[in-house]
Amino acid sequence: MKISIQPIRPDFAGEVFGADLRKPLSKEDVTAIEAGMDRYAVLVFRDQRLSDDEQIAFTTNFGAIENAQGGNITKDHEYRLKEGMIDVSNLDQSGKPFDRSDRRRMFNLGNRLWHSDSSYRAIPAKYSLLSARTVATLGGNTEFADMRAAYDALDADMRELVADLVCEHSLLYSRGAMGFTELTEAERMAFRPVYQRLVRTHPVTGRKSLFLSSHIGTIVGWLVPEARDLIRDLIEHATQRDFVYAHVWCQYDLVIWDNRQTMHRVRRFDESQPRDMRRTTVAGDMATAVQPDRPN
Ligand SMILES: [Fe+2]
């Protein structure tokens, strides 16, 4: 394979040509895709008719698959997909769209808020790969915001203010922001907050970016309303249209994004129809901050 990448926006999001992701990739192809990710942070591959096993095999070119434990409220017997696959569809185990009041639907509505996948984990995710098996009939775009551009556009005072801040991230905060608070004690325990630096540096390019997410509930050492005021302000700044690429899905698109450099959200769609989207996640390899002391 000889792949090439065309920018979608000058420095953000690229489309990859010449790749068949069902086949094993050469070292050169993997290197070219990683270089494309470092540069564009989001890569789009069209017409990739992947099975789940092929998607998992492709994903492992970029690192270990992230352990999905503690990332949702789905019970063991409710899984539709095999281990390693994250189900971000609107479908139950029998393949039918969730009932309106289904807890899993309520929980997934949190994905409409801007976030970085797994920022609620002590070691946050590297890449997410999302494969469109059945696309929404109406709506359902995924929007990506460039957190490097957002950092670059901060003025000097704001850069100084945020430089060393550490935020608390938890699914309790993002779901709470949607008014979904009906969680069991076990779920609350699983979703205990972790700490993340607000400014992070990309390990390859050295570029700084804002590590924002709707999973943020407060800033360590700040009063909660002060913290939420600043975080809301930064998220508004970071998601202005100049920094956003909106992906309009076609069936069999595969999109990879770097959670270390971007935020994303899904837009409203017709939930009476199936929207079958399957994610795999590449685990990160380091924490961004020292974690809070607490008993296990
Ligand atoms: Fe997500």
CSV table of N, CA and C in Angstrom, one decimal, residues 116-127 147-148 151-152 162-165 169 195-203 205-213 258-262 283-289:
chain,number,residue,atom,x,y,z
A,116,SER,N,-13.1,14.6,25.7
A,116,SER,CA,-11.9,13.8,25.3
A,116,SER,C,-12.2,12.4,25.8
A,117,ASP,N,-12.1,11.4,25.0
A,117,ASP,CA,-12.5,10.0,25.5
A,117,ASP,C,-11.5,9.6,26.6
A,118,SER,N,-12.1,9.1,27.7
A,118,SER,CA,-11.3,8.5,28.8
A,118,SER,C,-10.5,9.5,29.5
A,119,SER,N,-10.9,10.8,29.4
A,119,SER,CA,-10.1,11.8,30.3
A,119,SER,C,-10.5,11.5,31.7
A,120,TYR,N,-11.5,10.7,32.0
A,120,TYR,CA,-11.8,10.4,33.4
A,120,TYR,C,-11.0,9.2,33.9
A,121,ARG,N,-10.0,8.7,33.1
A,121,ARG,CA,-9.1,7.6,33.5
A,121,ARG,C,-7.8,8.2,34.0
A,122,ALA,N,-7.2,7.6,34.9
A,122,ALA,CA,-5.9,8.1,35.4
A,122,ALA,C,-4.9,8.2,34.3
A,123,ILE,N,-4.9,7.2,33.4
A,123,ILE,CA,-4.1,7.2,32.2
A,123,ILE,C,-5.1,7.4,31.0
A,124,PRO,N,-5.2,8.6,30.5
A,124,PRO,CA,-6.2,8.9,29.5
A,124,PRO,C,-5.8,8.3,28.1
A,125,ALA,N,-6.8,8.1,27.2
A,125,ALA,CA,-6.6,7.4,26.0
A,125,ALA,C,-5.7,8.2,25.0
A,126,LYS,N,-5.1,7.4,24.1
A,126,LYS,CA,-4.3,8.0,23.0
A,126,LYS,C,-5.3,8.2,21.9
A,127,TYR,N,-5.6,7.2,21.1
A,127,TYR,CA,-6.4,7.4,19.9
A,127,TYR,C,-7.8,6.8,20.1
A,147,MET,N,-7.5,21.3,20.0
A,147,MET,CA,-7.0,21.9,21.3
A,147,MET,C,-5.6,22.5,21.2
A,148,ARG,N,-4.9,22.3,20.1
A,148,ARG,CA,-3.6,22.9,19.9
A,148,ARG,C,-3.8,24.4,19.5
A,151,TYR,N,-5.1,26.4,22.3
A,151,TYR,CA,-4.0,26.8,23.2
A,151,TYR,C,-3.3,28.0,22.6
A,152,ASP,N,-2.9,27.8,21.3
A,152,ASP,CA,-2.1,28.9,20.6
A,152,ASP,C,-2.8,30.2,20.6
A,162,VAL,N,-3.3,29.2,33.2
A,162,VAL,CA,-3.6,27.8,33.1
A,162,VAL,C,-2.4,26.9,33.1
A,163,ALA,N,-1.2,27.5,33.0
A,163,ALA,CA,0.0,26.7,32.8
A,163,ALA,C,0.1,25.5,33.7
A,164,ASP,N,-0.1,25.6,35.0
A,164,ASP,CA,0.1,24.6,36.0
A,164,ASP,C,-1.1,24.0,36.6
A,165,LEU,N,-2.3,24.4,36.1
A,165,LEU,CA,-3.5,23.9,36.7
A,165,LEU,C,-3.8,22.4,36.5
A,169,HIS,N,-11.5,15.2,36.7
A,169,HIS,CA,-12.3,14.6,35.7
A,169,HIS,C,-13.1,13.4,36.2
A,195,TYR,N,-7.2,13.1,38.3
A,195,TYR,CA,-6.5,14.4,38.1
A,195,TYR,C,-5.9,14.4,36.7
A,196,GLN,N,-6.0,15.5,36.0
A,196,GLN,CA,-5.4,15.7,34.7
A,196,GLN,C,-4.9,17.2,34.6
A,197,ARG,N,-3.7,17.3,34.1
A,197,ARG,CA,-3.2,18.7,33.8
A,197,ARG,C,-4.1,19.4,32.8
A,198,LEU,N,-4.2,20.7,32.9
A,198,LEU,CA,-5.1,21.4,31.9
A,198,LEU,C,-4.3,21.7,30.7
A,199,VAL,N,-3.0,21.8,30.8
A,199,VAL,CA,-2.2,22.0,29.6
A,199,VAL,C,-1.3,20.8,29.4
A,200,ARG,N,-1.3,20.2,28.3
A,200,ARG,CA,-0.4,19.1,28.1
A,200,ARG,C,0.4,19.3,26.8
A,201,THR,N,1.5,18.5,26.7
A,201,THR,CA,2.5,18.7,25.6
A,201,THR,C,2.5,17.4,24.9
A,202,HIS,N,2.4,17.5,23.6
A,202,HIS,CA,2.4,16.3,22.7
A,202,HIS,C,3.8,15.6,22.8
A,203,PRO,N,3.8,14.3,23.0
A,203,PRO,CA,5.1,13.6,23.2
A,203,PRO,C,6.0,13.6,22.0
A,205,THR,N,5.4,15.9,18.9
A,205,THR,CA,5.6,17.2,18.3
A,205,THR,C,6.0,18.3,19.2
A,206,GLY,N,5.8,18.1,20.5
A,206,GLY,CA,6.1,19.1,21.5
A,206,GLY,C,5.1,20.2,21.6
A,207,ARG,N,4.0,20.1,20.8
A,207,ARG,CA,3.0,21.2,20.8
A,207,ARG,C,2.2,21.1,22.1
A,208,LYS,N,1.9,22.3,22.6
A,208,LYS,CA,1.0,22.3,23.8
A,208,LYS,C,-0.5,22.4,23.3
A,209,SER,N,-1.3,21.8,24.2
A,209,SER,CA,-2.7,21.9,23.9
A,209,SER,C,-3.5,22.0,25.2
A,210,LEU,N,-4.7,22.4,25.1
A,210,LEU,CA,-5.6,22.5,26.3
A,210,LEU,C,-6.3,21.1,26.5
A,211,PHE,N,-6.1,20.5,27.6
A,211,PHE,CA,-6.8,19.2,27.9
A,211,PHE,C,-8.1,19.5,28.6
A,212,LEU,N,-9.1,19.8,27.7
A,212,LEU,CA,-10.4,20.1,28.2
A,212,LEU,C,-11.4,19.0,28.0
A,213,SER,N,-12.5,18.9,28.7
A,213,SER,CA,-13.4,17.9,28.6
A,213,SER,C,-14.6,18.2,29.5
A,258,ASP,N,-7.0,11.9,17.9
A,258,ASP,CA,-6.0,11.9,19.0
A,258,ASP,C,-6.6,12.6,20.1
A,259,ASN,N,-7.0,11.8,21.2
A,259,ASN,CA,-7.7,12.4,22.3
A,259,ASN,C,-6.8,13.4,23.1
A,260,ARG,N,-5.5,13.3,22.9
A,260,ARG,CA,-4.5,14.2,23.6
A,260,ARG,C,-4.5,15.6,23.0
A,261,GLN,N,-5.1,15.7,21.7
A,261,GLN,CA,-5.0,17.0,21.0
A,261,GLN,C,-6.4,17.6,20.6
A,262,THR,N,-7.4,16.8,20.9
A,262,THR,CA,-8.8,17.2,20.4
A,262,THR,C,-9.8,17.0,21.5
A,283,ALA,N,-5.0,2.7,24.2
A,283,ALA,CA,-4.7,3.2,25.6
A,283,ALA,C,-3.5,4.2,25.5
A,284,GLY,N,-3.6,5.2,26.4
A,284,GLY,CA,-2.5,6.1,26.6
A,284,GLY,C,-1.4,5.4,27.3
A,285,ASP,N,-0.2,6.0,27.4
A,285,ASP,CA,0.9,5.4,28.2
A,285,ASP,C,1.4,6.1,29.4
A,286,MET,N,0.8,7.3,29.7
A,286,MET,CA,1.2,7.9,30.9
A,286,MET,C,0.1,8.8,31.5
A,287,ALA,N,0.1,9.0,32.8
A,287,ALA,CA,-0.8,9.9,33.5
A,287,ALA,C,-0.3,11.3,33.2
A,288,THR,N,-1.2,12.3,33.3
A,288,THR,CA,-0.7,13.7,33.0
A,288,THR,C,-0.4,14.4,34.4
A,289,ALA,N,-0.9,13.8,35.5
A,289,ALA,CA,-0.7,14.4,36.8
A,289,ALA,C,-0.6,13.3,37.9
